[in-house]
Amino acid sequence: MLEHNSRNKEQGLEELMKQAYKPAVPSPEFRERLRKRLAQEAQGQASRQSQPVWRRPLMLAPLGAAALALVLAFVLIPLLTSPAMGTLEIRITDAPPDKRLITEINVNVTKIEVHKADDTDSDNGTWITVIEGSYPFDLLKLEGVEEPIGSKKVPAGKYTQMRINVEPLNAVVEGGQVVVLEIPSDSLKIINPPIFNVSEDGVTTVVIDFDLQKEGHIVDTGDKILLTPVIKLEVTRED
Amino acid sequence: MKEESLPVPERTAAEVDLARRLSLGDPSAVDELYRNYFDRVYSLVYYQVDRDQAVAEDIVQETFLAALHSAKGFRGKSKVYTWLCSIAYNKVADFYRRQTREHRHRNPHIDVDAIEHDGQAGSHGTSSNPTEAAENRSLIESAMSTLPPEYRQVLLLKYMDELSVIEIGQIMRRSQKSVEGLLSRARKAVQENMTRIDKG
């Protein structure tokens, strides 16, 4: 009797849920945007796979490509107490600005740090410098696809934040004129950084997305370009 | 916790072929993936994030991009849709983790495995009366919206998407027994919520 009641309740719940949760309809704009993005990504991935490895680094990537992206990979300082290691891969991408007057925005990533949470308290942890040096790239060539340039072993564990130091190099406008580029802060803001895990023997890929789409992210004053990108992190692989 | 090995649900020849082409990086397979699964994944995510269209769009986009980037590693141990759902599930879980962290003082973390429900759930049958049916829909939507995310997810996977316990286990990385337990607790919780809302 009890089992019978329980079955009836489950059937009732199932019926109610089917009535309430009909297939949702996505907006046509989103449907089209995602379709295009995936096609672009798939094409970019296929063309990269057809190239020999030595042609893939950023400095040698073909300039005619519709988009270009970086993946910066690094080694975290091995933790004495954490022998388990996994792979953390970082990629960089961006969406193009609406105005096409500016043809190049050249910046230099000088430092990337990640925050590894304590195993027992995720609010505490350690900032670890994972990349330091000179990684110049043109933000406008990072449209929609990512170009892995390497990956290295890092300690397994939970990572909760990332800091990226970027210095401006220059901008180029139509006609080839080089103008001064300024970034108000050399440590860029990251919106809602996702928590990501690096598993032992696993691979985690983090894409750094420079959003230049919104009004005010690129301001052309005539004698210089002011750049205030918002950076989003996307964990595209975690296994 | 060690993951128990689960039987592989039967896959069609088309699915096997799609998984193979995805693992080879075939761009036409990505298009097929999008055409075959976009609507289902969108629906699932949309309801999992409580009908927040902007959040659903972000998560669905992240899901398909992640699938594209990890397609080479897809070993075909599950159905393609189950694989996509597991990526989406992780993205939704990330979203709720971020929300919990941001609003910890207002929404303390709930360990759904630790929740016990002692009360008896009420009975809410279906109705052919349009007004009553609309009320029932509203009732279950309200009851679902206040559930812990994992309860909502398991109920949607089971009753909206009609996936098997094995498939849900692959998506949520839980054993069959664990999924059954989670489902049972989620059913009780939603029925209790419905009773509470109905009485209130």
Coordinates of C-alpha atoms in Angstrom, one line a residue:
Chain A
M1 CA 0.0 0.0 0.0
L2 CA 2.8 2.3 1.0
E3 CA 4.7 1.4 -2.2
H4 CA 1.6 2.0 -4.2
N5 CA 1.2 5.5 -2.8
S6 CA 4.8 6.3 -3.4
R7 CA 4.5 5.2 -7.1
N8 CA 1.4 7.3 -7.5
K9 CA 3.2 10.3 -6.1
E10 CA 6.1 9.8 -8.4
Q11 CA 3.8 9.5 -11.4
G12 CA 2.0 12.6 -10.4
L13 CA 5.2 14.5 -10.0
E14 CA 6.4 13.3 -13.4
E15 CA 3.2 14.5 -15.1
L16 CA 3.4 17.8 -13.3
M17 CA 7.0 18.3 -14.4
K18 CA 6.3 17.4 -18.0
Q19 CA 3.5 20.0 -18.0
A20 CA 5.6 22.7 -16.4
Y21 CA 8.9 22.1 -18.2
K22 CA 8.1 22.2 -21.9
P23 CA 11.2 22.7 -24.2
A24 CA 12.5 26.3 -23.8
V25 CA 12.9 28.3 -27.0
P26 CA 16.3 30.1 -27.3
S27 CA 16.4 33.5 -29.0
P28 CA 17.1 33.4 -32.7
E29 CA 20.0 35.9 -32.1
F30 CA 21.7 33.6 -29.7
R31 CA 21.1 30.5 -31.8
E32 CA 22.8 32.2 -34.8
R33 CA 25.6 33.7 -32.7
L34 CA 26.5 30.4 -31.2
R35 CA 26.2 28.6 -34.6
K36 CA 28.7 31.1 -36.1
R37 CA 31.0 31.0 -33.2
L38 CA 31.2 27.2 -33.3
A39 CA 31.7 27.1 -37.0
Q40 CA 34.5 29.6 -36.6
E41 CA 36.1 27.7 -33.8
A42 CA 35.9 24.4 -35.6
Q43 CA 37.4 25.9 -38.7
G44 CA 40.2 27.5 -36.7
Q45 CA 40.9 24.3 -34.9
A46 CA 41.0 22.3 -38.1
S47 CA 43.4 24.7 -39.8
R48 CA 45.7 24.7 -36.8
Q49 CA 45.7 20.9 -36.8
S50 CA 46.8 20.9 -40.4
Q51 CA 49.9 23.0 -39.5
P52 CA 53.1 21.6 -38.3
V53 CA 53.7 22.3 -34.6
W54 CA 56.6 24.7 -35.3
R55 CA 54.3 27.0 -37.1
R56 CA 51.8 27.3 -34.3
P57 CA 53.4 29.8 -31.9
L58 CA 51.9 33.2 -31.9
M59 CA 54.7 35.1 -33.6
L60 CA 54.5 32.7 -36.5
A61 CA 50.8 32.4 -36.8
P62 CA 49.4 33.4 -40.2
L63 CA 48.3 37.0 -40.3
G64 CA 45.5 36.4 -42.7
A65 CA 43.6 34.2 -40.2
A66 CA 40.2 35.5 -39.2
A67 CA 41.2 35.2 -35.6
L68 CA 44.1 34.4 -33.5
A69 CA 44.4 33.4 -29.9
L70 CA 47.1 32.5 -27.5
V71 CA 47.4 29.9 -24.9
L72 CA 49.9 30.6 -22.3
A73 CA 50.9 27.6 -20.3
F74 CA 53.0 27.5 -17.3
V75 CA 54.4 25.7 -14.5
L76 CA 53.3 26.4 -11.0
I77 CA 56.0 26.3 -8.4
P78 CA 55.9 22.7 -7.1
L79 CA 54.4 22.6 -3.6
L80 CA 56.5 20.6 -1.2
T81 CA 53.4 19.1 0.4
S82 CA 51.5 18.3 -2.8
P83 CA 53.3 15.9 -5.1
A84 CA 50.2 15.2 -7.3
M85 CA 50.4 17.1 -10.5
G86 CA 48.0 17.9 -13.4
T87 CA 48.1 20.2 -16.4
L88 CA 46.8 23.8 -16.4
E89 CA 46.5 25.4 -19.7
I90 CA 45.7 29.1 -20.2
R91 CA 44.3 30.5 -23.4
I92 CA 43.6 34.1 -24.5
T93 CA 40.9 35.2 -26.8
D94 CA 38.7 38.3 -27.4
A95 CA 35.7 39.5 -29.4
P96 CA 36.3 42.3 -31.9
P97 CA 35.3 45.9 -31.2
D98 CA 32.6 47.4 -33.4
K99 CA 34.7 50.2 -34.8
R100 CA 37.3 49.0 -37.4
L101 CA 39.3 52.2 -37.5
I102 CA 41.8 50.7 -35.2
T103 CA 43.7 47.9 -36.9
E104 CA 46.0 46.7 -34.1
I105 CA 46.0 46.9 -30.3
N106 CA 49.4 45.6 -29.1
V107 CA 49.8 44.7 -25.5
N108 CA 52.3 42.7 -23.5
V109 CA 51.3 40.2 -20.9
T110 CA 54.1 40.3 -18.3
K111 CA 52.8 38.3 -15.4
I112 CA 50.0 35.8 -14.5
E113 CA 49.4 34.7 -11.0
V114 CA 46.8 32.2 -9.8
H115 CA 45.4 31.7 -6.3
K116 CA 45.6 28.1 -5.1
A117 CA 43.1 27.5 -2.3
D118 CA 44.0 25.7 0.9
D119 CA 42.7 22.2 0.9
T120 CA 40.8 22.9 4.1
D121 CA 39.7 26.5 3.6
S122 CA 39.0 27.8 0.2
D123 CA 39.1 31.5 1.3
N124 CA 42.7 31.1 2.2
G125 CA 45.5 30.0 0.0
T126 CA 48.6 31.1 -1.9
W127 CA 49.2 33.4 -4.8
I128 CA 51.6 31.8 -7.2
T129 CA 53.3 33.4 -10.1
V130 CA 52.8 31.1 -13.0
I131 CA 54.1 33.1 -15.9
E132 CA 56.5 36.0 -15.9
G133 CA 58.2 37.5 -18.9
S134 CA 57.2 39.1 -22.2
Y135 CA 54.2 37.8 -24.2
P136 CA 53.3 40.4 -26.7
F137 CA 50.1 40.0 -28.8
D138 CA 47.6 42.0 -30.9
L139 CA 44.2 41.9 -29.2
L140 CA 42.4 42.4 -32.5
K141 CA 43.8 39.2 -33.8
L142 CA 42.3 37.2 -31.0
E143 CA 38.8 37.0 -32.5
G144 CA 37.0 33.9 -31.5
V145 CA 39.6 31.1 -31.6
E146 CA 42.4 30.1 -29.3
E147 CA 45.8 29.0 -30.3
P148 CA 47.5 26.7 -27.8
I149 CA 51.2 27.4 -27.5
G150 CA 52.1 24.9 -24.9
S151 CA 51.2 23.4 -21.6
K152 CA 53.1 22.4 -18.5
K153 CA 52.5 20.5 -15.3
V154 CA 51.1 22.2 -12.2
P155 CA 50.2 21.0 -8.7
A156 CA 46.8 19.4 -8.5
G157 CA 44.2 21.3 -6.5
K158 CA 41.5 24.0 -6.5
Y159 CA 42.3 27.4 -7.9
T160 CA 40.0 30.3 -7.1
Q161 CA 41.4 33.5 -8.6
M162 CA 43.8 34.8 -11.3
R163 CA 45.7 38.1 -11.7
I164 CA 47.0 39.3 -15.1
N165 CA 49.5 42.1 -15.6
V166 CA 49.4 43.7 -19.0
E167 CA 51.4 46.6 -20.3
P168 CA 50.4 48.6 -23.3
L169 CA 52.7 48.6 -26.3
N170 CA 50.9 50.6 -29.1
A171 CA 47.9 50.8 -31.4
V172 CA 47.8 51.1 -35.1
V173 CA 45.0 52.9 -36.9
E174 CA 43.9 52.7 -40.6
G175 CA 46.7 53.9 -42.9
G176 CA 49.3 52.3 -40.6
Q177 CA 49.8 55.2 -38.2
V178 CA 51.1 54.0 -34.8
V179 CA 49.5 55.7 -31.8
V180 CA 50.1 55.6 -28.1
L181 CA 48.1 53.0 -26.2
E182 CA 47.2 53.5 -22.6
I183 CA 45.7 51.1 -20.1
P184 CA 44.5 52.8 -16.8
S185 CA 45.6 49.9 -14.6
D186 CA 48.3 47.4 -15.4
S187 CA 46.5 44.7 -13.4
L188 CA 43.3 43.9 -15.2
K189 CA 39.9 43.2 -13.7
I190 CA 38.4 39.8 -14.0
I191 CA 34.6 39.4 -13.8
N192 CA 33.3 36.5 -11.7
P193 CA 36.4 34.3 -12.0
P194 CA 35.4 30.7 -12.1
I195 CA 36.8 28.2 -9.6
F196 CA 38.7 25.6 -11.4
N197 CA 40.4 22.4 -10.5
V198 CA 43.5 20.8 -11.7
S199 CA 43.2 17.0 -11.2
E200 CA 46.1 14.7 -10.8
D201 CA 47.1 13.6 -14.3
G202 CA 44.2 15.7 -15.7
V203 CA 44.1 18.7 -18.0
T204 CA 42.5 22.0 -17.2
T205 CA 42.2 24.7 -19.9
V206 CA 41.5 28.3 -18.9
V207 CA 40.7 30.9 -21.6
I208 CA 41.3 34.5 -20.9
D209 CA 38.7 36.5 -22.8
F210 CA 39.4 40.2 -23.4
D211 CA 36.0 41.8 -23.9
L212 CA 36.4 45.0 -26.1
Q213 CA 32.8 45.0 -27.3
K214 CA 31.2 47.3 -24.8
E215 CA 31.1 51.0 -25.3
G216 CA 34.0 52.7 -23.5
H217 CA 36.3 49.7 -23.5
I218 CA 38.3 51.4 -26.4
V219 CA 38.3 55.2 -26.5
D220 CA 40.1 57.0 -29.3
T221 CA 41.1 60.5 -28.1
G222 CA 42.8 61.4 -31.4
D223 CA 46.4 61.3 -30.1
K224 CA 46.1 58.1 -28.1
I225 CA 43.9 55.1 -27.5
L226 CA 42.6 54.4 -24.0
L227 CA 42.0 50.7 -23.4
T228 CA 39.9 49.4 -20.5
P229 CA 39.1 45.8 -21.4
V230 CA 37.0 43.6 -19.1
I231 CA 38.5 40.2 -18.7
K232 CA 36.5 37.0 -18.3
L233 CA 37.9 33.6 -17.6
E234 CA 36.4 30.5 -19.1
V235 CA 37.3 27.0 -18.1
T236 CA 36.9 25.1 -21.3
R237 CA 38.3 21.8 -20.1
E238 CA 38.5 20.2 -16.7
D239 CA 39.1 16.5 -16.6
Chain B
M1 CA 35.5 8.9 -3.7
K2 CA 36.1 6.3 -6.4
E3 CA 33.6 6.4 -9.2
E4 CA 31.8 3.1 -9.7
S5 CA 31.9 1.7 -13.2
L6 CA 28.6 2.0 -14.9
P7 CA 27.2 0.1 -17.9
V8 CA 27.3 2.0 -21.1
P9 CA 23.8 2.9 -22.4
E10 CA 23.2 1.7 -25.9
R11 CA 24.3 4.1 -28.6
T12 CA 23.1 4.3 -32.2
A13 CA 25.4 3.9 -35.2
A14 CA 25.0 7.6 -35.9
E15 CA 26.1 8.5 -32.4
V16 CA 29.1 6.2 -32.6
D17 CA 30.0 7.8 -35.9
L18 CA 29.5 11.4 -34.5
A19 CA 31.7 10.6 -31.5
R20 CA 34.4 9.2 -33.8
R21 CA 34.4 12.3 -36.1
L22 CA 34.4 14.6 -33.1
S23 CA 37.4 12.9 -31.7
L24 CA 39.1 13.4 -35.1
G25 CA 38.4 17.1 -35.1
D26 CA 36.0 17.0 -38.1
P27 CA 34.3 20.5 -38.4
S28 CA 31.2 18.9 -39.9
A29 CA 30.8 16.9 -36.7
V30 CA 30.7 20.1 -34.7
D31 CA 27.9 21.4 -36.9
E32 CA 26.0 18.1 -36.4
L33 CA 26.6 18.3 -32.7
Y34 CA 25.1 21.8 -32.6
R35 CA 22.1 20.9 -34.9
N36 CA 21.3 17.7 -32.9
Y37 CA 21.7 18.8 -29.4
F38 CA 21.5 22.6 -29.1
D39 CA 17.8 22.8 -28.3
R40 CA 17.9 20.0 -25.7
V41 CA 21.0 21.4 -24.0
Y42 CA 19.5 24.9 -24.0
S43 CA 16.3 23.7 -22.4
L44 CA 18.0 21.8 -19.7
V45 CA 20.3 24.6 -18.8
Y46 CA 17.6 27.2 -19.0
Y47 CA 15.5 25.4 -16.4
Q48 CA 18.5 24.5 -14.3
V49 CA 19.3 28.2 -13.9
D50 CA 15.7 29.0 -13.1
R51 CA 14.9 30.5 -16.5
D52 CA 17.6 33.2 -16.5
Q53 CA 18.0 33.6 -20.2
A54 CA 21.3 35.5 -20.0
V55 CA 22.9 33.0 -17.7
A56 CA 21.6 30.1 -19.8
E57 CA 23.0 31.6 -22.9
D58 CA 26.4 32.0 -21.3
I59 CA 26.5 28.5 -20.0
V60 CA 25.2 26.9 -23.2
Q61 CA 27.9 28.7 -25.2
E62 CA 30.6 27.7 -22.7
T63 CA 29.3 24.1 -22.9
F64 CA 29.5 23.8 -26.6
L65 CA 32.9 25.6 -26.8
A66 CA 34.2 23.3 -24.0
A67 CA 32.8 20.3 -25.9
L68 CA 34.6 21.4 -29.1
H69 CA 37.9 21.8 -27.3
S70 CA 37.7 18.5 -25.5
A71 CA 36.2 16.5 -28.3
K72 CA 39.5 14.9 -29.1
G73 CA 39.4 13.4 -25.6
F74 CA 35.9 12.1 -25.9
R75 CA 36.3 8.4 -25.6
G76 CA 32.7 7.5 -26.5
K77 CA 32.0 5.8 -23.2
S78 CA 28.7 7.6 -22.9
K79 CA 26.1 8.9 -25.4
V80 CA 27.0 12.2 -27.0
Y81 CA 24.1 13.9 -25.3
T82 CA 25.1 12.5 -21.9
W83 CA 28.7 13.8 -22.5
L84 CA 27.4 17.3 -23.4
C85 CA 25.1 17.2 -20.4
S86 CA 28.0 16.4 -18.1
I87 CA 29.9 19.4 -19.4
A88 CA 26.8 21.6 -19.0
Y89 CA 26.2 20.1 -15.5
N90 CA 29.7 21.2 -14.5
K91 CA 29.2 24.7 -15.9
V92 CA 25.9 25.0 -14.0
A93 CA 27.6 23.7 -10.8
D94 CA 30.3 26.4 -11.3
F95 CA 27.7 29.0 -11.7
Y96 CA 26.0 28.0 -8.4
R97 CA 29.4 27.7 -6.7
R98 CA 30.1 31.3 -7.7
Q99 CA 26.7 32.4 -6.5
T100 CA 27.1 30.7 -3.2
R101 CA 30.5 32.2 -2.7
E102 CA 29.1 35.7 -3.5
H103 CA 26.0 35.4 -1.3
R104 CA 27.3 33.0 1.3
H105 CA 25.8 35.1 4.1
R106 CA 22.4 34.8 2.6
N107 CA 22.6 31.4 1.0
P108 CA 24.7 29.1 3.1
H109 CA 26.0 26.0 1.3
I110 CA 23.6 23.1 1.5
D111 CA 24.9 19.6 1.3
V112 CA 22.1 17.8 -0.4
D113 CA 23.5 14.4 0.6
A114 CA 23.1 15.3 4.3
I115 CA 19.5 16.6 4.1
E116 CA 16.9 14.3 5.7
H117 CA 13.2 14.8 5.2
D118 CA 11.0 13.4 7.9
G119 CA 7.7 14.9 7.0
Q120 CA 5.3 13.2 4.7
A121 CA 4.9 14.9 1.3
G122 CA 1.5 15.9 0.1
S123 CA -0.2 14.6 -3.0
H124 CA -0.6 16.8 -6.1
G125 CA -2.2 15.0 -9.0
T126 CA -2.5 16.2 -12.5
S127 CA -5.7 17.9 -13.7
S128 CA -7.5 18.2 -16.9
N129 CA -9.0 21.5 -15.7
P130 CA -7.0 24.3 -17.4
T131 CA -7.1 26.6 -14.4
E132 CA -6.1 23.9 -12.1
A133 CA -3.4 22.7 -14.5
A134 CA -2.0 26.3 -14.6
E135 CA -2.0 26.5 -10.8
N136 CA -0.2 23.1 -10.6
R137 CA 2.4 24.4 -13.1
S138 CA 2.9 27.5 -11.0
L139 CA 3.0 25.4 -7.9
I140 CA 5.7 23.1 -9.1
E141 CA 7.8 25.9 -10.6
S142 CA 7.8 27.7 -7.2
A143 CA 8.6 24.5 -5.4
M144 CA 11.4 23.7 -7.8
S145 CA 12.9 27.2 -7.6
T146 CA 13.7 27.0 -3.9
L147 CA 15.3 23.5 -4.1
P148 CA 19.1 23.1 -3.8
P149 CA 20.6 23.1 -7.4
E150 CA 21.5 19.4 -7.3
Y151 CA 17.9 18.4 -6.5
R152 CA 16.6 20.6 -9.3
Q153 CA 19.2 19.2 -11.7
V154 CA 18.4 15.5 -10.9
L155 CA 14.7 16.1 -11.2
L156 CA 15.0 17.8 -14.5
L157 CA 17.3 15.2 -15.9
K158 CA 14.9 12.4 -14.8
Y159 CA 11.5 13.9 -15.6
M160 CA 12.0 16.6 -18.2
D161 CA 14.8 15.0 -20.1
E162 CA 13.7 11.4 -19.3
L163 CA 17.2 10.1 -18.9
S164 CA 17.9 6.8 -17.1
V165 CA 19.5 6.6 -13.7
I166 CA 22.7 5.3 -15.4
E167 CA 22.9 8.3 -17.7
I168 CA 22.2 10.7 -14.9
G169 CA 25.0 9.0 -13.0
Q170 CA 27.4 9.6 -15.9
I171 CA 26.4 13.2 -16.0
M172 CA 26.6 13.9 -12.2
R173 CA 29.5 11.5 -11.7
R174 CA 27.6 9.5 -9.1
S175 CA 26.9 5.8 -8.8
Q176 CA 23.5 4.4 -9.7
K177 CA 22.7 3.9 -6.0
S178 CA 23.7 7.5 -5.2
V179 CA 21.5 8.9 -8.0
E180 CA 18.6 6.8 -6.8
G181 CA 19.1 8.2 -3.3
L182 CA 19.4 11.8 -4.6
L183 CA 16.3 11.4 -6.7
S184 CA 14.3 10.1 -3.7
R185 CA 15.4 13.0 -1.5
A186 CA 14.7 15.5 -4.3
R187 CA 11.2 14.1 -4.9
K188 CA 10.4 14.4 -1.2
A189 CA 11.8 17.9 -1.0
V190 CA 9.8 19.2 -4.0
Q191 CA 6.6 17.5 -2.7
E192 CA 7.1 19.0 0.7
N193 CA 7.7 22.4 -0.9
M194 CA 4.5 22.1 -2.9
T195 CA 2.5 21.2 0.2
R196 CA 4.0 24.1 2.1
I197 CA 3.3 26.6 -0.7
D198 CA -0.2 25.1 -1.2
K199 CA -1.1 25.5 2.4
G200 CA 0.6 28.9 2.7

